[in-house]
Tab-separated table of N, CA, C and O in Angstrom:
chain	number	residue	atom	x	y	z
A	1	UNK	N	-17.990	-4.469	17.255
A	1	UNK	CA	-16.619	-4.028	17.224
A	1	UNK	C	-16.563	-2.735	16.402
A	1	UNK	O	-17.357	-2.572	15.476
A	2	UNK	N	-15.433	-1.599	16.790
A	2	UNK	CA	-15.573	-0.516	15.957
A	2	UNK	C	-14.307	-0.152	16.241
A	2	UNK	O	-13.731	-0.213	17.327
A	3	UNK	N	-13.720	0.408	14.714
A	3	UNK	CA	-12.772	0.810	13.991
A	3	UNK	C	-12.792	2.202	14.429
A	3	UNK	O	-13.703	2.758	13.815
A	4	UNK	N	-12.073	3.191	15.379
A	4	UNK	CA	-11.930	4.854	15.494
A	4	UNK	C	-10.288	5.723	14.631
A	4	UNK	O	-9.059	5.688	14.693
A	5	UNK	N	-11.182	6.275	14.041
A	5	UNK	CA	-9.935	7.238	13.541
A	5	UNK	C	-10.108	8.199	14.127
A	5	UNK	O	-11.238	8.660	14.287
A	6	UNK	N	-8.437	9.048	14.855
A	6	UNK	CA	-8.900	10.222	15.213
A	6	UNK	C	-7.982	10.725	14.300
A	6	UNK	O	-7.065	10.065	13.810
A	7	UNK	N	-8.196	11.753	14.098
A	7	UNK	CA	-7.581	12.234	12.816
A	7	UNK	C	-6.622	13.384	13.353
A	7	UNK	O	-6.777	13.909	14.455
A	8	UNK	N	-5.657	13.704	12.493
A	8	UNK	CA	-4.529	15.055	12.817
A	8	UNK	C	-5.527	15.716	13.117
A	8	UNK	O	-6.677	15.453	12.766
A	9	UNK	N	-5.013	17.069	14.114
A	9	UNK	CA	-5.429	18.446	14.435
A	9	UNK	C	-5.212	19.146	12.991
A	9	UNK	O	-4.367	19.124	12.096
A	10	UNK	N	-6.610	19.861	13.302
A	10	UNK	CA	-7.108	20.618	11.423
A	10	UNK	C	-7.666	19.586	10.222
A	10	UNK	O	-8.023	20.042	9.135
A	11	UNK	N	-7.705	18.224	10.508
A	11	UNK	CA	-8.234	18.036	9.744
A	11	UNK	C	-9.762	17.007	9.721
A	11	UNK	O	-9.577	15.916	10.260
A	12	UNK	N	-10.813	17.170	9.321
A	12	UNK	CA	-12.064	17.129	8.845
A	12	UNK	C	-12.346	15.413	8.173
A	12	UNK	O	-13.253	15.074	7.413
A	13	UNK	N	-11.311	14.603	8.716
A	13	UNK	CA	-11.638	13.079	8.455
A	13	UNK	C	-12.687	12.128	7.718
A	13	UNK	O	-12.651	11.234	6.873
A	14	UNK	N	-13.867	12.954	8.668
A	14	UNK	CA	-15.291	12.323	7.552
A	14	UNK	C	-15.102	12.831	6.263
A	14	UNK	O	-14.940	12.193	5.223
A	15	UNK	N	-15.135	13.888	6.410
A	15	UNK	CA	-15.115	15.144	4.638
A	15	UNK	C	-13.878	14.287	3.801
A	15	UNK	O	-13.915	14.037	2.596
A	16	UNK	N	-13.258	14.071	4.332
A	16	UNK	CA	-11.616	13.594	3.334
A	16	UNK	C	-12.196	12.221	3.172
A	16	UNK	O	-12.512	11.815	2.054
A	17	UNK	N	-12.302	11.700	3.945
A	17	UNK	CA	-12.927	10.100	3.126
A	17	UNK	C	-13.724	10.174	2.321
A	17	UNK	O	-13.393	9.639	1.262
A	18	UNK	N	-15.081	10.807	2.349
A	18	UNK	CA	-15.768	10.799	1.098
A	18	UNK	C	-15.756	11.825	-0.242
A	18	UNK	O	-16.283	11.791	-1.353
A	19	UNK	N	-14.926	12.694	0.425
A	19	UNK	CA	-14.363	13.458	-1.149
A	19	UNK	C	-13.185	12.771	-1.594
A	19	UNK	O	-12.527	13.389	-2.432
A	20	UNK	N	-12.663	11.403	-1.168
A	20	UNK	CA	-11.852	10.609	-2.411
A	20	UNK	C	-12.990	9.490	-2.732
A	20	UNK	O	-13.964	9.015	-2.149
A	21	UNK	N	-12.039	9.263	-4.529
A	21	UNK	CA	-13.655	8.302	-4.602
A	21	UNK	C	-13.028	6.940	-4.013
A	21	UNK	O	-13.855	6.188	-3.498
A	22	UNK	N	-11.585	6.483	-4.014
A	22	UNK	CA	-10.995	5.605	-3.426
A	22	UNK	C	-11.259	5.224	-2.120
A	22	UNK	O	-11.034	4.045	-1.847
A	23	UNK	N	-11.565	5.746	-1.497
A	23	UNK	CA	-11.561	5.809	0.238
A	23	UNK	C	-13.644	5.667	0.150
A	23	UNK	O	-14.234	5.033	1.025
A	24	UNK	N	-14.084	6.060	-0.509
A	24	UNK	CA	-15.417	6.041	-0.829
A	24	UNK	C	-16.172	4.439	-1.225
A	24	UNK	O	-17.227	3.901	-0.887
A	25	UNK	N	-14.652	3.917	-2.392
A	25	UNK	CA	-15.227	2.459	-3.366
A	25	UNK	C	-14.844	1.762	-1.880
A	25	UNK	O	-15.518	0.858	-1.387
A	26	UNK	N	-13.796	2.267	-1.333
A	26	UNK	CA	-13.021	1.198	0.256
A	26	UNK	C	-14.550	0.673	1.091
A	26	UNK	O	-15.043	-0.451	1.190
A	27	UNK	N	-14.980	1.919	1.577
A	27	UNK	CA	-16.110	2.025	2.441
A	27	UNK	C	-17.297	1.866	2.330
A	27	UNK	O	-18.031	1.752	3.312
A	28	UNK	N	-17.881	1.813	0.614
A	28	UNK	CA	-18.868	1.260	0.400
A	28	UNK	C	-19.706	0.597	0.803
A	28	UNK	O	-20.892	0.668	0.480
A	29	UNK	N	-19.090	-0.343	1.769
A	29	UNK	CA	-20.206	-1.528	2.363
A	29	UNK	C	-20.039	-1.228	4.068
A	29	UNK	O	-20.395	-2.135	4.820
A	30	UNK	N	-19.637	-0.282	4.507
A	30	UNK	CA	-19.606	-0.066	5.800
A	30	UNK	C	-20.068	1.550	6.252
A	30	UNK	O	-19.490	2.405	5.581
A	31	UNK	N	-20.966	2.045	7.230
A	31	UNK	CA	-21.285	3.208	7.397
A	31	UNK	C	-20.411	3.647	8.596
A	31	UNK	O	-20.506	3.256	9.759
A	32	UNK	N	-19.326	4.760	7.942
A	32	UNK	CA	-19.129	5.613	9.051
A	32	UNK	C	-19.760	6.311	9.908
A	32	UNK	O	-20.947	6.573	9.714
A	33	UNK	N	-19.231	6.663	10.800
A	33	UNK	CA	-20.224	7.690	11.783
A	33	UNK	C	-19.118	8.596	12.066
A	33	UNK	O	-17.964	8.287	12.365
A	34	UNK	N	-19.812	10.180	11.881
A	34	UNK	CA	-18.619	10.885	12.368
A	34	UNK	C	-19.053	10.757	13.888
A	34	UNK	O	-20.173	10.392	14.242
A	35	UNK	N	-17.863	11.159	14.866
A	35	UNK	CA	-17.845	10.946	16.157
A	35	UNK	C	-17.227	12.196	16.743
A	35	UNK	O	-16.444	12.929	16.138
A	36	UNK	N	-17.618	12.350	17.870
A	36	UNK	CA	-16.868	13.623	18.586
A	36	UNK	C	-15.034	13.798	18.771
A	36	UNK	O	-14.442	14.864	18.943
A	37	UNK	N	-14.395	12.380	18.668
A	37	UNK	CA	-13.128	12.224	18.107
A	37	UNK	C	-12.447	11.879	16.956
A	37	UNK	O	-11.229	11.721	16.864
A	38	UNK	N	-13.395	11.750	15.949
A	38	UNK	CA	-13.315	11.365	14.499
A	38	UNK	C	-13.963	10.527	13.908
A	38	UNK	O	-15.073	11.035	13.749
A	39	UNK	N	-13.951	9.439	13.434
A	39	UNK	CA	-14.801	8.362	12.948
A	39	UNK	C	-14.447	7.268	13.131
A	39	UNK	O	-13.399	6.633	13.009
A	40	UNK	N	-16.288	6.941	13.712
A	40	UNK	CA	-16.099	5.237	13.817
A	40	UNK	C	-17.072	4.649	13.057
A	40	UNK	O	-18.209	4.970	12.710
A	41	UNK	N	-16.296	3.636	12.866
A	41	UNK	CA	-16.735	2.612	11.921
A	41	UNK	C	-16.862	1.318	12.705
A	41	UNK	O	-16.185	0.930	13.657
A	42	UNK	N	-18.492	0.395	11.718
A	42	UNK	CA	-18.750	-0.738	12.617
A	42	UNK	C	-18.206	-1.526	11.780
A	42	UNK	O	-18.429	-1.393	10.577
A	43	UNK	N	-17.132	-2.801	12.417
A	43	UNK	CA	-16.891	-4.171	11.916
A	43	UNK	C	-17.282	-5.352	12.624
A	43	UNK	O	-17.559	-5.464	13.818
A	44	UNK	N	-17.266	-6.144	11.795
A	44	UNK	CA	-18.354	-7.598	12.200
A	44	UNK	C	-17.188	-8.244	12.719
A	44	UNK	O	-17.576	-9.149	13.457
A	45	UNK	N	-15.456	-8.181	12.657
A	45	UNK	CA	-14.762	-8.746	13.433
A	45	UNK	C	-13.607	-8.256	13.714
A	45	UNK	O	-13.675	-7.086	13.336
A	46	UNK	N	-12.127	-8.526	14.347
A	46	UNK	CA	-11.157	-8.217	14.318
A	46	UNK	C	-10.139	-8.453	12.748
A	46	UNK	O	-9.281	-7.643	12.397
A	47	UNK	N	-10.413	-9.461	12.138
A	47	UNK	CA	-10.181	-9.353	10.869
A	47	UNK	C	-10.158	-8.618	9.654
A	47	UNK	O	-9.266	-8.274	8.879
A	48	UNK	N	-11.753	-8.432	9.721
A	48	UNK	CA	-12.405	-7.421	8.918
A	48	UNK	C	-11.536	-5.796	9.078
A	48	UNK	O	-11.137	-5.125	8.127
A	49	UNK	N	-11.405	-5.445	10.536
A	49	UNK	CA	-11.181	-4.139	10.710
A	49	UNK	C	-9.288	-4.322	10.752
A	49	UNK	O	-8.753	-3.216	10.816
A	50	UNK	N	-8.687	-5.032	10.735
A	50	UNK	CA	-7.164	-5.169	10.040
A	50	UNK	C	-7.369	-5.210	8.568
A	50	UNK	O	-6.543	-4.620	7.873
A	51	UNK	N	-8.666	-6.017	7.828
A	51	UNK	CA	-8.070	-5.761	6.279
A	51	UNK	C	-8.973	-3.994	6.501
A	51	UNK	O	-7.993	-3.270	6.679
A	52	UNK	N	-9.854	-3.337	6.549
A	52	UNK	CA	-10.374	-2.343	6.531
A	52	UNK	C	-9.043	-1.412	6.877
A	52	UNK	O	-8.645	-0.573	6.070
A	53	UNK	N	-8.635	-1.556	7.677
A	53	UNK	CA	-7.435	-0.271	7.763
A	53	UNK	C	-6.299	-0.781	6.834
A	53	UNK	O	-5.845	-0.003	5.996
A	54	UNK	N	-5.798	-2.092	6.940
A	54	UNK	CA	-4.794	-1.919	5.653
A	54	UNK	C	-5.341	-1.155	4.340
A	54	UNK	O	-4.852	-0.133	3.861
A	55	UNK	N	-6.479	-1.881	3.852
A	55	UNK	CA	-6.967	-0.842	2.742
A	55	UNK	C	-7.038	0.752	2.581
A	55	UNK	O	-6.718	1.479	1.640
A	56	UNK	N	-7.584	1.029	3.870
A	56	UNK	CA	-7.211	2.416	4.178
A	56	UNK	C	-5.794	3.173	4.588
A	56	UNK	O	-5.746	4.212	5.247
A	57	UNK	N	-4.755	2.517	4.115
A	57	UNK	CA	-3.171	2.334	4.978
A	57	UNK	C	-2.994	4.053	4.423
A	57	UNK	O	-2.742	4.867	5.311
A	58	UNK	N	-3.098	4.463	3.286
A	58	UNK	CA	-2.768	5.573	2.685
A	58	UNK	C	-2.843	7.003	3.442
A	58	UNK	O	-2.032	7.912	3.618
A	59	UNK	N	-5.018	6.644	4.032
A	59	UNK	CA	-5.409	7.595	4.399
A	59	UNK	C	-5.586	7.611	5.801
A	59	UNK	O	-6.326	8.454	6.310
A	60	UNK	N	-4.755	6.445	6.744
A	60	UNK	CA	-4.217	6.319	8.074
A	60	UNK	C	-2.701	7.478	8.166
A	60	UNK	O	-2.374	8.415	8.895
A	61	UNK	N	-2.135	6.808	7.064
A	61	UNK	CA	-0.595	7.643	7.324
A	61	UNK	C	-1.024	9.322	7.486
A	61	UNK	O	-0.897	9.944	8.541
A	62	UNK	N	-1.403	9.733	6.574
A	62	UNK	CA	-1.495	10.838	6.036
A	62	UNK	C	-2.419	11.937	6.971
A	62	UNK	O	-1.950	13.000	7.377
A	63	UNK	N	-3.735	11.508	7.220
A	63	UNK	CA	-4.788	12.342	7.709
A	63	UNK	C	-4.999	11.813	9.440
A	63	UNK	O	-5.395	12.579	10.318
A	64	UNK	N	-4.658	10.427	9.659
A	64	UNK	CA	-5.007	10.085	10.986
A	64	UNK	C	-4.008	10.092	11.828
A	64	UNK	O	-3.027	9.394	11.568
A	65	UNK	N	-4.048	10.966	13.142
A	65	UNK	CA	-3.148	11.036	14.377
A	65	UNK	C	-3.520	9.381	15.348
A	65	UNK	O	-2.598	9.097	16.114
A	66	UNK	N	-4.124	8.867	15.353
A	66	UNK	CA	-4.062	7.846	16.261
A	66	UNK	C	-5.672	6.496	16.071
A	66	UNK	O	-6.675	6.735	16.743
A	67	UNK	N	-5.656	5.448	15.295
A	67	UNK	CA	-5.928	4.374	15.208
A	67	UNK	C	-6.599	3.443	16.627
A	67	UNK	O	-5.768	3.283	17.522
A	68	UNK	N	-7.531	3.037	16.802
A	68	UNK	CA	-8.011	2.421	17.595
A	68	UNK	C	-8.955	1.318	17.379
A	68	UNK	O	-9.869	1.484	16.571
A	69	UNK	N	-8.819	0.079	18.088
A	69	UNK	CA	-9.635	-0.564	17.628
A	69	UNK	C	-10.967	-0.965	18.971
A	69	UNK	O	-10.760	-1.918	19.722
A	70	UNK	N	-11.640	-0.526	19.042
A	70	UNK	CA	-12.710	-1.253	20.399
A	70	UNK	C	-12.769	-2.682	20.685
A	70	UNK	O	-13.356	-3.294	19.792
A	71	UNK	N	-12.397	-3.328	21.536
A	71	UNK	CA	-12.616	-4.893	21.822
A	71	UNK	C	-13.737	-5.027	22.223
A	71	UNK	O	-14.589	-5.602	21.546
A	72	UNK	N	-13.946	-4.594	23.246
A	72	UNK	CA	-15.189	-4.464	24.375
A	72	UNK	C	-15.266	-2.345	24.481
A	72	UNK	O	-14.604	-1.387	24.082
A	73	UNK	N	-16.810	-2.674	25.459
A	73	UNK	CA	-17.096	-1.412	25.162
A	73	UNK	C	-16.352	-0.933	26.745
A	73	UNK	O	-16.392	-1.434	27.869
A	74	UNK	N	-15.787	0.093	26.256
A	74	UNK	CA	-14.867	1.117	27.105
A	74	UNK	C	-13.236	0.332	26.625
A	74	UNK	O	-12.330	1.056	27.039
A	75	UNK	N	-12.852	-0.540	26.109
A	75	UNK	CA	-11.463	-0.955	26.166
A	75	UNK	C	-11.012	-0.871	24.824
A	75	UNK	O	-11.775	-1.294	23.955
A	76	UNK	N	-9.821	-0.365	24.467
A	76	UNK	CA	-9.525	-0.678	23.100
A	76	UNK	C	-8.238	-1.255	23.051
A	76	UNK	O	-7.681	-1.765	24.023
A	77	UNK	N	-7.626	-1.146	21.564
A	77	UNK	CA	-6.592	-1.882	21.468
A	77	UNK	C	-5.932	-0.840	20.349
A	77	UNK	O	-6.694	-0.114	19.711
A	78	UNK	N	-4.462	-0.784	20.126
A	78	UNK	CA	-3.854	-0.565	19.164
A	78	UNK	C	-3.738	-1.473	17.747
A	78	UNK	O	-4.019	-2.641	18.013
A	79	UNK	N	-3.473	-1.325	16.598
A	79	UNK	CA	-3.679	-1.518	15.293
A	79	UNK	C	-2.353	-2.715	15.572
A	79	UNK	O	-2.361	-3.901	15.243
A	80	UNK	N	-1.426	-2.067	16.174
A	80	UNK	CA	-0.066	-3.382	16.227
A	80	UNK	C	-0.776	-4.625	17.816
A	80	UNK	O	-0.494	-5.775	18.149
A	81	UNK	N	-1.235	-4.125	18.078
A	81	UNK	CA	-1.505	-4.935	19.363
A	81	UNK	C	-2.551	-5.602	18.580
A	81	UNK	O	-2.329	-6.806	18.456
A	82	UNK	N	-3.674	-5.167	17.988
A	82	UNK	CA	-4.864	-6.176	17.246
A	82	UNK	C	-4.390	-7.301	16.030
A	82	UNK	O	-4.933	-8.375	15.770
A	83	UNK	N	-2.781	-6.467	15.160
A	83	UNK	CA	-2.337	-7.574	14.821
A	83	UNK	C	-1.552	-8.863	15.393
A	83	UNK	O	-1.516	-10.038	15.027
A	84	UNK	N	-0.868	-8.071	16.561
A	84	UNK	CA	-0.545	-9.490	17.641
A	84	UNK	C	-1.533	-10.348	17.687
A	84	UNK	O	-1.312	-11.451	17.185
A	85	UNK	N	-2.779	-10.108	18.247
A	85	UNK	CA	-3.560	-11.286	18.281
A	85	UNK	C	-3.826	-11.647	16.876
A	85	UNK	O	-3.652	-12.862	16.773
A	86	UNK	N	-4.124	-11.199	15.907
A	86	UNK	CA	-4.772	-12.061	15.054
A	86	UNK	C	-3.771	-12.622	14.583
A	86	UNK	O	-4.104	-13.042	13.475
A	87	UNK	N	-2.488	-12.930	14.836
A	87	UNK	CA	-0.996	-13.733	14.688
A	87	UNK	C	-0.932	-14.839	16.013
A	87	UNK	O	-0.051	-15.646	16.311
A	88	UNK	N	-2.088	-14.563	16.597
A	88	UNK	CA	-1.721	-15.444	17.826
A	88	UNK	C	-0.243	-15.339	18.550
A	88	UNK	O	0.538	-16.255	18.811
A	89	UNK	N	-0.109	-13.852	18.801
A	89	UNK	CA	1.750	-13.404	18.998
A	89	UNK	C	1.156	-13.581	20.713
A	89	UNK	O	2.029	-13.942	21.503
A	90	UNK	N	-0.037	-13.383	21.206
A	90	UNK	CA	-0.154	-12.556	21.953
A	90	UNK	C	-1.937	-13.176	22.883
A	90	UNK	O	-2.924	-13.224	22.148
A	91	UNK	N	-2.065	-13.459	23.957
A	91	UNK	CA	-3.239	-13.611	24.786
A	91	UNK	C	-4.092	-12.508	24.678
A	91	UNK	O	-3.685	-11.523	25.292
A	92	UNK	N	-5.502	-12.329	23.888
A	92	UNK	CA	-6.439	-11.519	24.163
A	92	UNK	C	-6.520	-11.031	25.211
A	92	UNK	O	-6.262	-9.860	25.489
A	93	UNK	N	-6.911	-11.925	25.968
A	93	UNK	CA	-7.793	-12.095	27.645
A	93	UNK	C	-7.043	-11.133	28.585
A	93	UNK	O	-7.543	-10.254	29.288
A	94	UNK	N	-5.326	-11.580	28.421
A	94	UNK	CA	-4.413	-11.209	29.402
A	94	UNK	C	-3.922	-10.195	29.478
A	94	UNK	O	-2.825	-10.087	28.930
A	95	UNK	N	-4.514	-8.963	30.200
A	95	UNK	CA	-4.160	-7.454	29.516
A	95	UNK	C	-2.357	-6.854	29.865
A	95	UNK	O	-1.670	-7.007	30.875
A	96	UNK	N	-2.115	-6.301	28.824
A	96	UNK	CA	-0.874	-6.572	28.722
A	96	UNK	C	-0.288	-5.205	29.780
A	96	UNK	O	-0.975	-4.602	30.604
A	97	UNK	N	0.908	-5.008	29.515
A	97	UNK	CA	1.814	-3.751	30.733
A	97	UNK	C	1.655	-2.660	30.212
A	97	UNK	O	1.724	-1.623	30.871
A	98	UNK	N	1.386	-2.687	28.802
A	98	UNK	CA	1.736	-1.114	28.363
A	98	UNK	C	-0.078	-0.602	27.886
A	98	UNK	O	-0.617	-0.310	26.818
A	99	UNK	N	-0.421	-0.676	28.932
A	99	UNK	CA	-1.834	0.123	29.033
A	99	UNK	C	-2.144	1.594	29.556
A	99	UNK	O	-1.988	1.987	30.712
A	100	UNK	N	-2.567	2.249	28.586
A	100	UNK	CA	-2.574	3.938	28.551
A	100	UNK	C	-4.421	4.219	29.261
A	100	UNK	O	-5.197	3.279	29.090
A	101	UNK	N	-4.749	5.001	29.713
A	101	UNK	CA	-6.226	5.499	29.627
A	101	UNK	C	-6.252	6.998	29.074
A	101	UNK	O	-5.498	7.934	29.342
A	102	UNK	N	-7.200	6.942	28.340
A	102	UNK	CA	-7.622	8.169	27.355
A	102	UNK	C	-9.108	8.654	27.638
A	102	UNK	O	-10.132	8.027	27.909
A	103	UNK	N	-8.825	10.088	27.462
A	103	UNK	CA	-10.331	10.505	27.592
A	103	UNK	C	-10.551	11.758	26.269
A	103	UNK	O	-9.680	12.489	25.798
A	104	UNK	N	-11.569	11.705	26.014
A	104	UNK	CA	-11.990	12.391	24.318
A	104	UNK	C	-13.172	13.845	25.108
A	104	UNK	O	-14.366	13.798	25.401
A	105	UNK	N	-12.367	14.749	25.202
A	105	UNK	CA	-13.701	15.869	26.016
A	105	UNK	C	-13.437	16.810	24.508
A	105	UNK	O	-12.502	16.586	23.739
A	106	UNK	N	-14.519	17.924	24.303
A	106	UNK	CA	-14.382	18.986	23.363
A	106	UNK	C	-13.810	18.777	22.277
A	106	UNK	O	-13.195	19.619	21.621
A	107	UNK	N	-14.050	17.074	21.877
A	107	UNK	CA	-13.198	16.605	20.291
A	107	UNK	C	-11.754	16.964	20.400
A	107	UNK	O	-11.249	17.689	19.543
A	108	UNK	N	-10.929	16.416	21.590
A	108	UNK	CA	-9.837	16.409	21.690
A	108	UNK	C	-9.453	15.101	22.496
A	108	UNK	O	-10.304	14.519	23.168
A	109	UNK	N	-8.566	14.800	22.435
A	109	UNK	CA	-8.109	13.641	23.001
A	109	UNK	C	-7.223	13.560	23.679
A	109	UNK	O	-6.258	13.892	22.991
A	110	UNK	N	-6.847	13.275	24.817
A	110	UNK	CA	-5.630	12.964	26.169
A	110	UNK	C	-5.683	12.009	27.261
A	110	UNK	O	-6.649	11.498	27.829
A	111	UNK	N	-4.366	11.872	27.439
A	111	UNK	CA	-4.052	10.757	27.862
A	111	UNK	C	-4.931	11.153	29.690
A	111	UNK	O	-5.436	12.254	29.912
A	112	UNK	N	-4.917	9.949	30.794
A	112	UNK	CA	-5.775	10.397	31.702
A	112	UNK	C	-5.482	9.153	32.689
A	112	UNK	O	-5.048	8.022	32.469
A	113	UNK	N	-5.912	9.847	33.920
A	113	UNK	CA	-5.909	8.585	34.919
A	113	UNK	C	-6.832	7.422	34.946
A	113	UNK	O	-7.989	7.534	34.542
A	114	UNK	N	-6.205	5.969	35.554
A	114	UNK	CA	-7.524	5.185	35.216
A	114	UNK	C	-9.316	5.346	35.613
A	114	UNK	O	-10.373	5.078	35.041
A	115	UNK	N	-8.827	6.038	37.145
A	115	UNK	CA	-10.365	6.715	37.446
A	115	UNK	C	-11.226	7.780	36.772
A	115	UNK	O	-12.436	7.974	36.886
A	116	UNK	N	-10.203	8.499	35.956
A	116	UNK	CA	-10.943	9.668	35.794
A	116	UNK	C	-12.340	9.263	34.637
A	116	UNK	O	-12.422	8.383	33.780
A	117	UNK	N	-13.429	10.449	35.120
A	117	UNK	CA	-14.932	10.354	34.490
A	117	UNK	C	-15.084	9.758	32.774
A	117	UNK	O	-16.280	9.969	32.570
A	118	UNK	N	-14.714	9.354	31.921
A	118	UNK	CA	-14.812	8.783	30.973
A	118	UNK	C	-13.528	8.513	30.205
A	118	UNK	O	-13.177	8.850	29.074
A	119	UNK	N	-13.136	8.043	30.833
A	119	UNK	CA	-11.501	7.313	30.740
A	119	UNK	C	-11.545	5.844	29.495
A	119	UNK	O	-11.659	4.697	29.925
A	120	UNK	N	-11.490	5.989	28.741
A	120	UNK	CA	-11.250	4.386	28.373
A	120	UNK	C	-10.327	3.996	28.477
A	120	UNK	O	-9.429	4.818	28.296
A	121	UNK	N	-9.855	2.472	28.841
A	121	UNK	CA	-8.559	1.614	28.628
A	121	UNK	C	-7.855	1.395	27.089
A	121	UNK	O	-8.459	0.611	26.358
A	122	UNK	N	-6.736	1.972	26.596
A	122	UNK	CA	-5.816	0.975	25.533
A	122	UNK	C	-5.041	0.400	25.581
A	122	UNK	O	-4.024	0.894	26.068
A	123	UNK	N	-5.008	-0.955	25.132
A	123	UNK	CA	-4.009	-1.757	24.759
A	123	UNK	C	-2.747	-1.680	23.827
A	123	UNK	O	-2.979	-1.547	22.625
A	124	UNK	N	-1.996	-1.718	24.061
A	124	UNK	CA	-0.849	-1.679	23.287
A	124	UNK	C	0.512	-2.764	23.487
A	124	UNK	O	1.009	-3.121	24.555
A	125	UNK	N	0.804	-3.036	22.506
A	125	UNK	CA	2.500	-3.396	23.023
A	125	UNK	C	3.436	-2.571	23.660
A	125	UNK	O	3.247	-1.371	23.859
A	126	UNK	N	4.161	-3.017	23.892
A	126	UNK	CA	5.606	-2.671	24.470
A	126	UNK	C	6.317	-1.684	23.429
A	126	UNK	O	6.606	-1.949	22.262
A	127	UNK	N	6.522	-0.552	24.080
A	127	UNK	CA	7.317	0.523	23.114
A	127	UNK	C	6.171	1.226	22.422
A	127	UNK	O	6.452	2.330	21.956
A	128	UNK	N	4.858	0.768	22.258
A	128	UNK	CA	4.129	1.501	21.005
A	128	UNK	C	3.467	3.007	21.560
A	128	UNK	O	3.091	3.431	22.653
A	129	UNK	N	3.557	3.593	20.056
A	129	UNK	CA	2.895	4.870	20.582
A	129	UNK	C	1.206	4.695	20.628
A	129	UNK	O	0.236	4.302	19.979
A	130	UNK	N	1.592	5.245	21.796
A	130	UNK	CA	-0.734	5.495	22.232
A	130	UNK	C	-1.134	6.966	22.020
A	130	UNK	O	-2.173	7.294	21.448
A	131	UNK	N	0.123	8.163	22.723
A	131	UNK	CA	-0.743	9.741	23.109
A	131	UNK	C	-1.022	9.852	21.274
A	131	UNK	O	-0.939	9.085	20.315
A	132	UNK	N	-1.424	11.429	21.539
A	132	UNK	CA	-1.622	12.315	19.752
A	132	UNK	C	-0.161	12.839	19.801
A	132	UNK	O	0.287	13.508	18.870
């Protein structure tokens, strides 16, 4: 499972996490990877990566344009949609209506058709924001 931050336009995400020492003591036991859309991070569950971003809640608001969580590989989920399930609000399995596809070319990110060449699926609730 992996935790993606993509971070605001202009800003340098990996660099800002480890030049605080807070965001540094947070991450200690987990290795980021910078990524061609910002950073991902590996978690051992859906739990783990809800307390991992609450802890990080500060440097979500502030530096990150859009939160993702990977279920499976190519599908993700939103941060409010991953807490639906772990509230049991909500069926894993049963993919819900408000599903966006995104594609990440030249470290940018946009929204995209379901066919198009490296499209992933997100999950979201009803009403939630998915674009940047």
């Amino acid at each position: 499972m992996h935790l993606l931050l993509i971070p605001r336009e202009g800003t340098d995400l990996f660099h800002t996490l480890f030049a605080s020492e807070t965001s540094r003591e947070i991450l200690r036991f987990y290795r980021p990877q910078k990524a061609e859309c910002g950073v991902v991070i590996d978690v051992i569950s859906l739990g783990a990566a809800l307390s991992l971003a609450a802890e990080l809640r500060w440097y979500l608001r502030r530096y990150v344009a859009l939160t993702l969580l990977e279920t499976e590989p190519g599908r993700y989920c939103t941060l409010g949609y991953a807490r639906a399930i772990d509230h049991r609000e909500i069926n894993p399995d049963r993919p819900p209506e408000a599903r966006r596809h995104l594609v990440v070319r030249g470290g940018r990110v946009r929204e995209a058709g379901a066919d198009e060449e490296g499209a992933v699926e997100v999950w979201a609730l009803p009403g939630e924001k998915v674009s940047l």
